[in-house]
Short mmCIF file of C-alpha atoms and ligand atoms in Angstrom, two decimals:
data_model
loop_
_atom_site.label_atom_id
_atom_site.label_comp_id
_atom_site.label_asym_id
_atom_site.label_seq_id
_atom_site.Cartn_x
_atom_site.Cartn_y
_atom_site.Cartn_z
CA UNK A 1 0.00 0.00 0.00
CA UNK A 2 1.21 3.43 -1.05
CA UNK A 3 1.46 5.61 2.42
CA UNK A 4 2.48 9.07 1.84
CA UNK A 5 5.72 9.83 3.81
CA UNK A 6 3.92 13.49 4.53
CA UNK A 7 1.30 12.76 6.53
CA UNK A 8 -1.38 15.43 4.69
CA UNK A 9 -4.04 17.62 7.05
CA UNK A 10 -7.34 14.65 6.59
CA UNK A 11 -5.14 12.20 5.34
CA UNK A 12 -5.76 9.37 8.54
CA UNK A 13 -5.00 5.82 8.56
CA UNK A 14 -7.01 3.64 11.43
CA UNK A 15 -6.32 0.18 12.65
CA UNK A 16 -9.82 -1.22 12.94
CA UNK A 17 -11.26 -4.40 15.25
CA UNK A 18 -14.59 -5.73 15.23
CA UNK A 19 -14.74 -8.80 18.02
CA UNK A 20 -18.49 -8.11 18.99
CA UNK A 21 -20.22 -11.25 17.81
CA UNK A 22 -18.88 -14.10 16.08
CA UNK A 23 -16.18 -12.73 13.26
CA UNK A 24 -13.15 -11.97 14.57
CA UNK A 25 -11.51 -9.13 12.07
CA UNK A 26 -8.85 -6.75 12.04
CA UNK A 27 -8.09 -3.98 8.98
CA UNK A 28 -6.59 -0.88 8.10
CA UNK A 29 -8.26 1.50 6.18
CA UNK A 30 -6.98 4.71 5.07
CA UNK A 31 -9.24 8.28 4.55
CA UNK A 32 -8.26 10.54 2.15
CA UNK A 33 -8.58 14.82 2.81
CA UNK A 34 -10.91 14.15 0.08
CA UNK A 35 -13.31 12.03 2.37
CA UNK A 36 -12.71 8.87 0.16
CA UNK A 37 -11.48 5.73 1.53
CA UNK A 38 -9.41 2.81 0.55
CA UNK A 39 -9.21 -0.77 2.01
CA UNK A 40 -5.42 -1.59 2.72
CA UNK A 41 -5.92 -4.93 4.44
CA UNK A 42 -8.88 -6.80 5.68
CA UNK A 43 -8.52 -10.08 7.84
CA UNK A 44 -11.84 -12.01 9.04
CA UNK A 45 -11.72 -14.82 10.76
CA UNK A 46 -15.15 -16.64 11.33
CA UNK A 47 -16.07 -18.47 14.55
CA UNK A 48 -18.90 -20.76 13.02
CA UNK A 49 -17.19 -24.08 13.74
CA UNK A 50 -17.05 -23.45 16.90
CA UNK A 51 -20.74 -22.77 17.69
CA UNK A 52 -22.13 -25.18 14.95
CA UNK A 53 -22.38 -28.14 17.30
CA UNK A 54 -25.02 -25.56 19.56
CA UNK A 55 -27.09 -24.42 17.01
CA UNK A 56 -26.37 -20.94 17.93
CA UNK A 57 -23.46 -18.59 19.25
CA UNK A 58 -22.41 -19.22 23.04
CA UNK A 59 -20.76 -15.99 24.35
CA UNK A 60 -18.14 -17.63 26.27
CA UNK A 61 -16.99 -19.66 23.72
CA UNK A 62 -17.07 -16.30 21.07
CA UNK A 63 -15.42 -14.22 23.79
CA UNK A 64 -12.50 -17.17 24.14
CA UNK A 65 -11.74 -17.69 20.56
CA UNK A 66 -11.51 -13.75 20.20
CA UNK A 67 -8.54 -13.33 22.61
CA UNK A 68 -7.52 -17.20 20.65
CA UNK A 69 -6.65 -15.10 17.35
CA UNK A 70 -7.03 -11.30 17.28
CA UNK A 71 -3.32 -10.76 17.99
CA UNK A 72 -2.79 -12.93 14.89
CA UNK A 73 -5.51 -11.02 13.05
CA UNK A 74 -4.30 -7.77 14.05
CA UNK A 75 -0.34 -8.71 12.80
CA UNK A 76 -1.84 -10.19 9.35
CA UNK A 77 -3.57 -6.83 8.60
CA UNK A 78 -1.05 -4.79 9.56
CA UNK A 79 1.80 -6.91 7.62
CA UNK A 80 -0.76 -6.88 4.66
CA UNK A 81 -1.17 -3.39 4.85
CA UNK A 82 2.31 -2.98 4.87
CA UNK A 83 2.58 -0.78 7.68
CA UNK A 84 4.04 -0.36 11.09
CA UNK A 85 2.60 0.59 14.25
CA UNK A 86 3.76 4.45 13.95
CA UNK A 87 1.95 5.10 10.85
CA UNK A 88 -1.30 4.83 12.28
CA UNK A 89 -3.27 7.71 13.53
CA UNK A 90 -5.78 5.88 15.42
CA UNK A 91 -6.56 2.64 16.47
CA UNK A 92 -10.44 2.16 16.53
CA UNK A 93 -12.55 -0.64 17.96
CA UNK A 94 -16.42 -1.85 18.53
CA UNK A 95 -17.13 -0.90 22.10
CA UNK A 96 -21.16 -2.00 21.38
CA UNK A 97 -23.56 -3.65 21.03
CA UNK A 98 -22.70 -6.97 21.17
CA UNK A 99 -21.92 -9.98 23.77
CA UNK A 100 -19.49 -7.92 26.84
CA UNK A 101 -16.62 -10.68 27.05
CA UNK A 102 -15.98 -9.88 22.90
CA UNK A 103 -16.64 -6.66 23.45
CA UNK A 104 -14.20 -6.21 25.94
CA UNK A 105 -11.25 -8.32 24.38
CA UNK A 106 -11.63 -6.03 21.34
CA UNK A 107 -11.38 -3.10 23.17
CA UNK A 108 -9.01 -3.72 25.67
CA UNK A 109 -6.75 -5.35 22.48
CA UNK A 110 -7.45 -1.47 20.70
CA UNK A 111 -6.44 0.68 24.05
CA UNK A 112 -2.82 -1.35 24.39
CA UNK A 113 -2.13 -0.59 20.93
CA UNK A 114 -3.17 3.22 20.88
CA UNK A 115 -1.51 3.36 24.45
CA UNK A 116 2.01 1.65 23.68
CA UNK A 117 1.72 3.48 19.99
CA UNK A 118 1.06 6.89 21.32
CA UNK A 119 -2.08 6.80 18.90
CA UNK A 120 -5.57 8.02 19.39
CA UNK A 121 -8.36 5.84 20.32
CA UNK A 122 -11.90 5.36 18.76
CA UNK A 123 -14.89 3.82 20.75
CA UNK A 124 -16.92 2.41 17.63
CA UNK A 125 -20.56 1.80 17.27
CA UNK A 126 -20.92 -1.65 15.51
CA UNK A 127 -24.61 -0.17 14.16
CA UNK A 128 -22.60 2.97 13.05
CA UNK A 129 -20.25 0.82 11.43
CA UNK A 130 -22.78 -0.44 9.66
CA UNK A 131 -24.18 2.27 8.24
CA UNK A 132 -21.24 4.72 7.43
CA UNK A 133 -20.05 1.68 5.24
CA UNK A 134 -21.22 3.17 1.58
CA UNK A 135 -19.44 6.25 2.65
CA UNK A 136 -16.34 3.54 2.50
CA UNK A 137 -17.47 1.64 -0.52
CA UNK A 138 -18.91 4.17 -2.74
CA UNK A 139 -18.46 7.84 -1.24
CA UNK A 140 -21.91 8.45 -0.56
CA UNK A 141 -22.77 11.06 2.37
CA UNK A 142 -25.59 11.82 4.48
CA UNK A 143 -28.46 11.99 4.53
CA UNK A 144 -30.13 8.86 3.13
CA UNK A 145 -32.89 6.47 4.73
CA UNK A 146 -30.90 3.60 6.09
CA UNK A 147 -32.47 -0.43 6.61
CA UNK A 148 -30.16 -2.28 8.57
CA UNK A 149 -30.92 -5.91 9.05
CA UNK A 150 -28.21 -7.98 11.00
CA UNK A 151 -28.53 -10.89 13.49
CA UNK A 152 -29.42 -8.92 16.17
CA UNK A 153 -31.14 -5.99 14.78
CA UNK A 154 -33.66 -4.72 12.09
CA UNK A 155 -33.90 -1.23 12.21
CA UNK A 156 -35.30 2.12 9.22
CA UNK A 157 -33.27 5.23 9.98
CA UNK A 158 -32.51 8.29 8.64
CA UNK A 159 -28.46 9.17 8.81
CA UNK A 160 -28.46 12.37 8.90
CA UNK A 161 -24.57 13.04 9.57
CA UNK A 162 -21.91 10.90 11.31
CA UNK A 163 -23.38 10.01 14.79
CA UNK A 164 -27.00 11.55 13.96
CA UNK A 165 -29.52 9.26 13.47
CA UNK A 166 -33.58 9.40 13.26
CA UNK A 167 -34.89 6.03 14.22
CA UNK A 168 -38.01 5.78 12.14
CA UNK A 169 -38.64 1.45 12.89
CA UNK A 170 -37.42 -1.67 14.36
CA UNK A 171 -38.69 -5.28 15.25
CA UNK A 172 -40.99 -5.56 17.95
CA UNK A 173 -39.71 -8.98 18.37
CA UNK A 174 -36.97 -11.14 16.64
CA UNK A 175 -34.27 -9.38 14.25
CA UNK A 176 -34.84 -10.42 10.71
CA UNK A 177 -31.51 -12.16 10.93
CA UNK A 178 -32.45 -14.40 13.81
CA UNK A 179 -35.59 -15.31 12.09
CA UNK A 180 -33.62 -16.44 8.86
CA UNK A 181 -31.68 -18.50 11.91
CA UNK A 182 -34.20 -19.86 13.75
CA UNK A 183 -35.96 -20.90 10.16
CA UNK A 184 -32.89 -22.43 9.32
CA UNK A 185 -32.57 -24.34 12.43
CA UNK A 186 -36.37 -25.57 12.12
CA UNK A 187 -35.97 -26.89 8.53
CA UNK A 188 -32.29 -28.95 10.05
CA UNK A 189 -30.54 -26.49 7.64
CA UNK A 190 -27.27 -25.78 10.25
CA UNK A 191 -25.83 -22.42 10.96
CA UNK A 192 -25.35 -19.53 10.37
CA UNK A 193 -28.79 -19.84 9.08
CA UNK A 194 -29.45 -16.81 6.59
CA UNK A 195 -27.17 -18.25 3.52
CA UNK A 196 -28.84 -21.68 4.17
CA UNK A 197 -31.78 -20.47 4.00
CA UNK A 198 -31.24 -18.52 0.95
CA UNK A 199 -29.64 -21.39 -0.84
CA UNK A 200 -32.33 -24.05 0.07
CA UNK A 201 -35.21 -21.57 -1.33
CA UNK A 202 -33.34 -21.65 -4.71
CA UNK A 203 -34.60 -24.90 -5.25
CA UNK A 204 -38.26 -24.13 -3.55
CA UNK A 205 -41.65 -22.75 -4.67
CA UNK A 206 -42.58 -19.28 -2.85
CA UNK A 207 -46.41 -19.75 -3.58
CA UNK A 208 -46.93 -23.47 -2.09
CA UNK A 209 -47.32 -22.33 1.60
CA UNK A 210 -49.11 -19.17 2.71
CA UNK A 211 -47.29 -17.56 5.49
CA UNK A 212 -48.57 -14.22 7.07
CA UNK A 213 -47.46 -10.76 5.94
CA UNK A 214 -46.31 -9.52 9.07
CA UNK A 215 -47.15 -5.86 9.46
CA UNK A 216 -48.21 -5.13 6.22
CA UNK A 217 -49.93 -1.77 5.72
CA UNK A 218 -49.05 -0.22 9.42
CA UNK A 219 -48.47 3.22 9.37
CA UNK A 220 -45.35 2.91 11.52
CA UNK A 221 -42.63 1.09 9.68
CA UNK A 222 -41.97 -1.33 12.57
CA UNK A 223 -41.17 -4.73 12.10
CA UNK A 224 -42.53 -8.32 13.29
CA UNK A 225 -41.40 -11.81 12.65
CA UNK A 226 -42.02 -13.83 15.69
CA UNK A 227 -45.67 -14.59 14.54
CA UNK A 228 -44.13 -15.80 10.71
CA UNK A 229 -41.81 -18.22 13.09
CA UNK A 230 -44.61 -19.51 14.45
CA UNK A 231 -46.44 -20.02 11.23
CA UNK A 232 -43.26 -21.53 9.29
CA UNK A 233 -42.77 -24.29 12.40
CA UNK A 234 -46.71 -25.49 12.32
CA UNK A 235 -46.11 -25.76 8.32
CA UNK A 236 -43.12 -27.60 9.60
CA UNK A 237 -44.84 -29.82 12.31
CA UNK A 238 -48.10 -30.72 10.08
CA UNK A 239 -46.09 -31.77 6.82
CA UNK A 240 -43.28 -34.03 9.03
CA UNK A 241 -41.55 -36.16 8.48
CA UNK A 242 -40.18 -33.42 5.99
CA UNK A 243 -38.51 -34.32 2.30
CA UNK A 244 -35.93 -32.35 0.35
CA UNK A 245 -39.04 -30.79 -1.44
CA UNK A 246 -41.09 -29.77 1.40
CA UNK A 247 -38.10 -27.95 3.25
CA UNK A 248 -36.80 -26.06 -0.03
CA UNK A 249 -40.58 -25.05 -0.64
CA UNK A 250 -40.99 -23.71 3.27
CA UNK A 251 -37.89 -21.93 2.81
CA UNK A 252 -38.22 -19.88 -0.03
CA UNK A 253 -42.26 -19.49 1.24
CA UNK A 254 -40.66 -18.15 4.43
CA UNK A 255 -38.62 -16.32 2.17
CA UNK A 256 -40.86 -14.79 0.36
CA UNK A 257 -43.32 -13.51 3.15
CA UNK A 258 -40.39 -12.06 4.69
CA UNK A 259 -39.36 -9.81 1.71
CA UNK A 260 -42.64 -9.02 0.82
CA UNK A 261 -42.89 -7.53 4.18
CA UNK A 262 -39.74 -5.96 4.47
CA UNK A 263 -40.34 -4.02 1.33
CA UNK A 264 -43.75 -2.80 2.65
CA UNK A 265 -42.37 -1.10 5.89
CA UNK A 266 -39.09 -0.08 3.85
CA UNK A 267 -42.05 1.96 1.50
CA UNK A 268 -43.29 3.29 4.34
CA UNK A 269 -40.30 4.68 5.47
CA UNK A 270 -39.39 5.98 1.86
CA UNK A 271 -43.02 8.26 2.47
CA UNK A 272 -41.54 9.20 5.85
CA UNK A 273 -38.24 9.92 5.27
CA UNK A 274 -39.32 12.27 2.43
CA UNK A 275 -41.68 14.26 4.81
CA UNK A 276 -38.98 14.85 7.54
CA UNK A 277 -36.41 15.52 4.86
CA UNK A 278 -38.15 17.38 2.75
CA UNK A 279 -38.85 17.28 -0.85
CA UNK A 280 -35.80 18.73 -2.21
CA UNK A 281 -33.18 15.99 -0.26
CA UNK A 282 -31.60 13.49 -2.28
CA UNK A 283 -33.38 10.29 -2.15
CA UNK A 284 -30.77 7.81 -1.24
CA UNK A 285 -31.91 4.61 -0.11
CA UNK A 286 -28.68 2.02 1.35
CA UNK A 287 -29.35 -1.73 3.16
CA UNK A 288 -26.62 -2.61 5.47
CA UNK A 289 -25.89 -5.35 7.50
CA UNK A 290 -25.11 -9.01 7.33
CA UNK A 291 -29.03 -10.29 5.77
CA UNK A 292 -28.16 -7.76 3.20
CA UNK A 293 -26.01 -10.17 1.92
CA UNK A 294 -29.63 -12.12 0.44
CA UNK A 295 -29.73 -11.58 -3.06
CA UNK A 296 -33.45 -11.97 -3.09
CA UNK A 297 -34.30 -9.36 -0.75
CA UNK A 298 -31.44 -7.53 -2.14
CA UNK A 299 -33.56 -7.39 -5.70
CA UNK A 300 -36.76 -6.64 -4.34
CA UNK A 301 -35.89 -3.83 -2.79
CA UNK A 302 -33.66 -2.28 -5.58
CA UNK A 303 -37.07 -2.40 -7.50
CA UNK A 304 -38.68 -0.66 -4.58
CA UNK A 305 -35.98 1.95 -4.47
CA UNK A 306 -36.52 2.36 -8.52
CA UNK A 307 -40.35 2.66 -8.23
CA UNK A 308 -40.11 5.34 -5.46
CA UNK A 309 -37.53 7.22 -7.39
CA UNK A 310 -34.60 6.43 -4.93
CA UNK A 311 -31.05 5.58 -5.91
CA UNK A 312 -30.06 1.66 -3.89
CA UNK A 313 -27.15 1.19 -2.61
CA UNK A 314 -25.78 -1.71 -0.86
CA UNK A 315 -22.12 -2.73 0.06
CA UNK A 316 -20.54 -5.71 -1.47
CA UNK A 317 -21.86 -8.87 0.36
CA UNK A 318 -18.47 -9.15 2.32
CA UNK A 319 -18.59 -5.67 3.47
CA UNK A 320 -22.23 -6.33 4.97
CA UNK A 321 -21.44 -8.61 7.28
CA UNK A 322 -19.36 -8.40 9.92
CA UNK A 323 -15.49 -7.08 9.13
CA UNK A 324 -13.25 -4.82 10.78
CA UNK A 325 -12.83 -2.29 7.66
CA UNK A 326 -16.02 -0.80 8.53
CA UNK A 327 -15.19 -0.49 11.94
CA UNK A 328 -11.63 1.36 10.75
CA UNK A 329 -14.01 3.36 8.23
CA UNK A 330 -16.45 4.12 11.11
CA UNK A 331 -13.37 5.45 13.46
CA UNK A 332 -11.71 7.53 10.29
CA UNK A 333 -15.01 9.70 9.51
CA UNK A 334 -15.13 10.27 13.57
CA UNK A 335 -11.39 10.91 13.67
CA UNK A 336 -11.76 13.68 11.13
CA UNK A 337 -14.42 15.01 13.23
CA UNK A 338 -12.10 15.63 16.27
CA UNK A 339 -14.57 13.02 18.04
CA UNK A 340 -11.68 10.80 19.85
CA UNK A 341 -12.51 8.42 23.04
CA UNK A 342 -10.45 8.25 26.44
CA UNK A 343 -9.48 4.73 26.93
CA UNK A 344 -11.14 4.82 29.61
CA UNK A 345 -14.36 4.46 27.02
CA UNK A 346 -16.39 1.14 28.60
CA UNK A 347 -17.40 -1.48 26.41
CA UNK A 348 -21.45 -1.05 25.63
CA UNK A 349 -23.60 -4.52 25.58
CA UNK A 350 -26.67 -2.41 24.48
CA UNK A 351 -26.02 0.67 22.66
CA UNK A 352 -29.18 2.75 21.10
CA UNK A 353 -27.79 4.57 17.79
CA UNK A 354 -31.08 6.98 18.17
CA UNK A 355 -30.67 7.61 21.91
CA UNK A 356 -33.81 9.26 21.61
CA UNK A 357 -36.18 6.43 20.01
CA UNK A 358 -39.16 5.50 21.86
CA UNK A 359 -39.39 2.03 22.48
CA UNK A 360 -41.73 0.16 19.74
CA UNK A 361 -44.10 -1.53 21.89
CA UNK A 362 -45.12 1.94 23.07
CA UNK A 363 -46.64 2.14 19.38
CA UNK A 364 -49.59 0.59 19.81
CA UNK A 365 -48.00 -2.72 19.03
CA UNK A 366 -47.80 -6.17 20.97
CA UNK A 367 -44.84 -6.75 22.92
O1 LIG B 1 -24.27 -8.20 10.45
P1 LIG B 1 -24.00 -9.62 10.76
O2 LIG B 1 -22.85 -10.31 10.05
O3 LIG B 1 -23.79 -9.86 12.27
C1 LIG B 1 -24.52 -9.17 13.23
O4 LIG B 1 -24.10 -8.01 13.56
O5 LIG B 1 -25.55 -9.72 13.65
O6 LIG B 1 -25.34 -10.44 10.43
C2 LIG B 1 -25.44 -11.83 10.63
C3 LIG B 1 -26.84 -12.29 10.25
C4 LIG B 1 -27.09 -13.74 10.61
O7 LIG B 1 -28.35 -13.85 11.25
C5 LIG B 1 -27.11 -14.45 9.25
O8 LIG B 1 -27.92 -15.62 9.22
C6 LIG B 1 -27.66 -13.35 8.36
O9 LIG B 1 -27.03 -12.17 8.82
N1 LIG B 1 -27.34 -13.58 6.95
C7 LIG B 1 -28.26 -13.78 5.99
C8 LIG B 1 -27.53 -14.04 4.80
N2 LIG B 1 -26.20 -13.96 5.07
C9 LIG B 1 -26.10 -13.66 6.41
N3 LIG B 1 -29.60 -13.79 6.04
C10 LIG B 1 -30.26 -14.05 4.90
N4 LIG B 1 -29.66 -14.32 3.71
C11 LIG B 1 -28.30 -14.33 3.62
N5 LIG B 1 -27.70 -14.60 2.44
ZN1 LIG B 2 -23.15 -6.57 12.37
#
């Protein structure tokens, strides 16, 4: 990688470290004075094997196999990058949300290095992370109406600026990636559950089983999927023993309900975003996160976009899930904001990004 020897006013480059869930990553990214960034090195390491035998991620078994490799992760990316320790400007890590005993190797890892390296340090939000990413990947700034649909989270907001945010929806219940999981687990598909899921409906029909909508139509573009679940499993318990056949048609019927609704609440929010924006704002529409990766949902809502007159964007399917270049990203636009952290900065298992969102269920929704 080409560093200059002058370090330029704006010119930053930031170790990053994601260690919040089950990926393990490490990268260094560099931001131009332009406001462009490049990728210099990009190391994930997944944790899957390790939690496949449970069906699901165990936190002390995540939190052990991050302090197993991120010193290995973190000396790949910075070899890669071609760099040493001094050229860095910042070293930037996810402080939240996520599982505390990743959370806390991460950061802990990040403080040594910006401590022994005399560098500044960068609290990151992983949600942040997340949606700053298309800044990274294609240069596009704020605003622009945001879906973000990870494991954990399914959430329609407005990014205004780095570190505003306008919470417009969210799941009353399960995130829309834990439903792909939980599908996935149902149908004996293994884990992680989303790309099995995905891959399995390839081969299904969408129209044999009629699954519920959830939420279609309400005027708050809040999300549901526990009731689907519960729909998908008595398809499941009525038609077992299952075939090939049956489980490929209940996945991409699952599928299928769940980007039909999706797209109906992300329409919703396309009307709202427009009123609080105004007319004249550019009509940006980006999907971020790791079930962003589904090229299904991924097509129906470019159409959406089209028909509503906004421009989709949506980072390259490794850059939606979980990687520590976004995290480096996320701690470069806040560097050249002036807005470090004191390592001092404690490690956040829940983190709002709208601090001042009202809780859905106050909506007039179940619980
Ligand atoms: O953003 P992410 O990597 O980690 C979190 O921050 O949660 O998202 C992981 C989630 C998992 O639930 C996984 O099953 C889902 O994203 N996922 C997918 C696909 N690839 C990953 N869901 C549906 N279709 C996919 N192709
Ligand atoms: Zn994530």
């Amino acid at each position: 990688m080409d560093v200059p020897e002058q370090i330029s006013p704006g010119f930053s480059v930031v170790l990053g470290i994601e260690t919040s869930c089950d990926e393990t990553a490490a990268a260094v990214v560099v931001r131009l004075p332009d406001g462009s960034g490049r990728i210099a090195s990009n190391v994930v390491r997944t944790q899957w094997e390790r939690h496949r035998p449970y069906g699901g991620v165990v936190p002390e078994i995540a939190a052990r196999a991050h302090v197993e490799c991120l010193d290995i992760l973190i000396g790949e990316a910075m070899r890669e990058a071609d760099i040493d320790y001094s050229d860095l400007d910042a070293v930037a890590a996810t402080a939240g949300p996520g599982l505390i005993g990743g959370l806390i190797v991460g950061l802990v890892t990040g403080k040594a290095i910006a401590l022994a390296s005399g560098k500044s340090f960068l609290a990151v939000h992983h949600l942040e992370a997340h949606a700053l990413t298309v800044g990274l990947t294609e240069g596009l700034r704020p605003p622009y109406l945001l879906l973000l649909v990870s494991g954990g989270h399914t959430q329609l907001l407005i990014v205004r600026g780095v570190g505003d945010y306008e919470r417009l929806g969210t799941t009353i219940d399960d995130a829309l990636g834990e439903a792909f999981d939980k599908t996935a687990k149902l149908l004996g598909l293994g884990f992680p559950g989303g790309p099995a899921v995905e891959q399995a409906a390839r081969a299904g029909n969408p129209a044999r089983f009629e699954l519920p909508r959830p939420m279609l139509g309400r005027p708050e573009p809040h999300f549901s999927f526990a009731g689907l679940k519960t729909a998908v499993r008595r398809t499941a318990e009525r038609l077992a023993p299952l075939q090939p056949q049956d489980v490929a048609d209940i996945a991409a019927s699952f599928q299928e309900a769940v980007v039909q609704s999706v797209a109906d609440r992300c329409a919703r929010a396309m009307d709202l975003a427009l009123e609080r924006l105004g007319p004249g704002a550019p009509r940006h529409f980006v999907v971020a996160g790791g079930v962003a990766a589904n090229e299904r949902l991924r097509e129906s809502l470019r159409s959406l976009a089209d028909a509503h007159g906004f421009a989709f964007h949506v980072p390259p399917a490794h850059l939606c899930s979980d990687n520590a270049a976004m995290i480096a990203w996320a701690g470069a636009e806040r560097l050249a904001l002036g807005l470090i952290d004191p390592l001092a900065a404690p490690a956040r298992p829940r983190w709002p990004l709208d601090l001042d969102a009202q809780p859905a269920i106050g909506a007039g929704l179940k619980a």
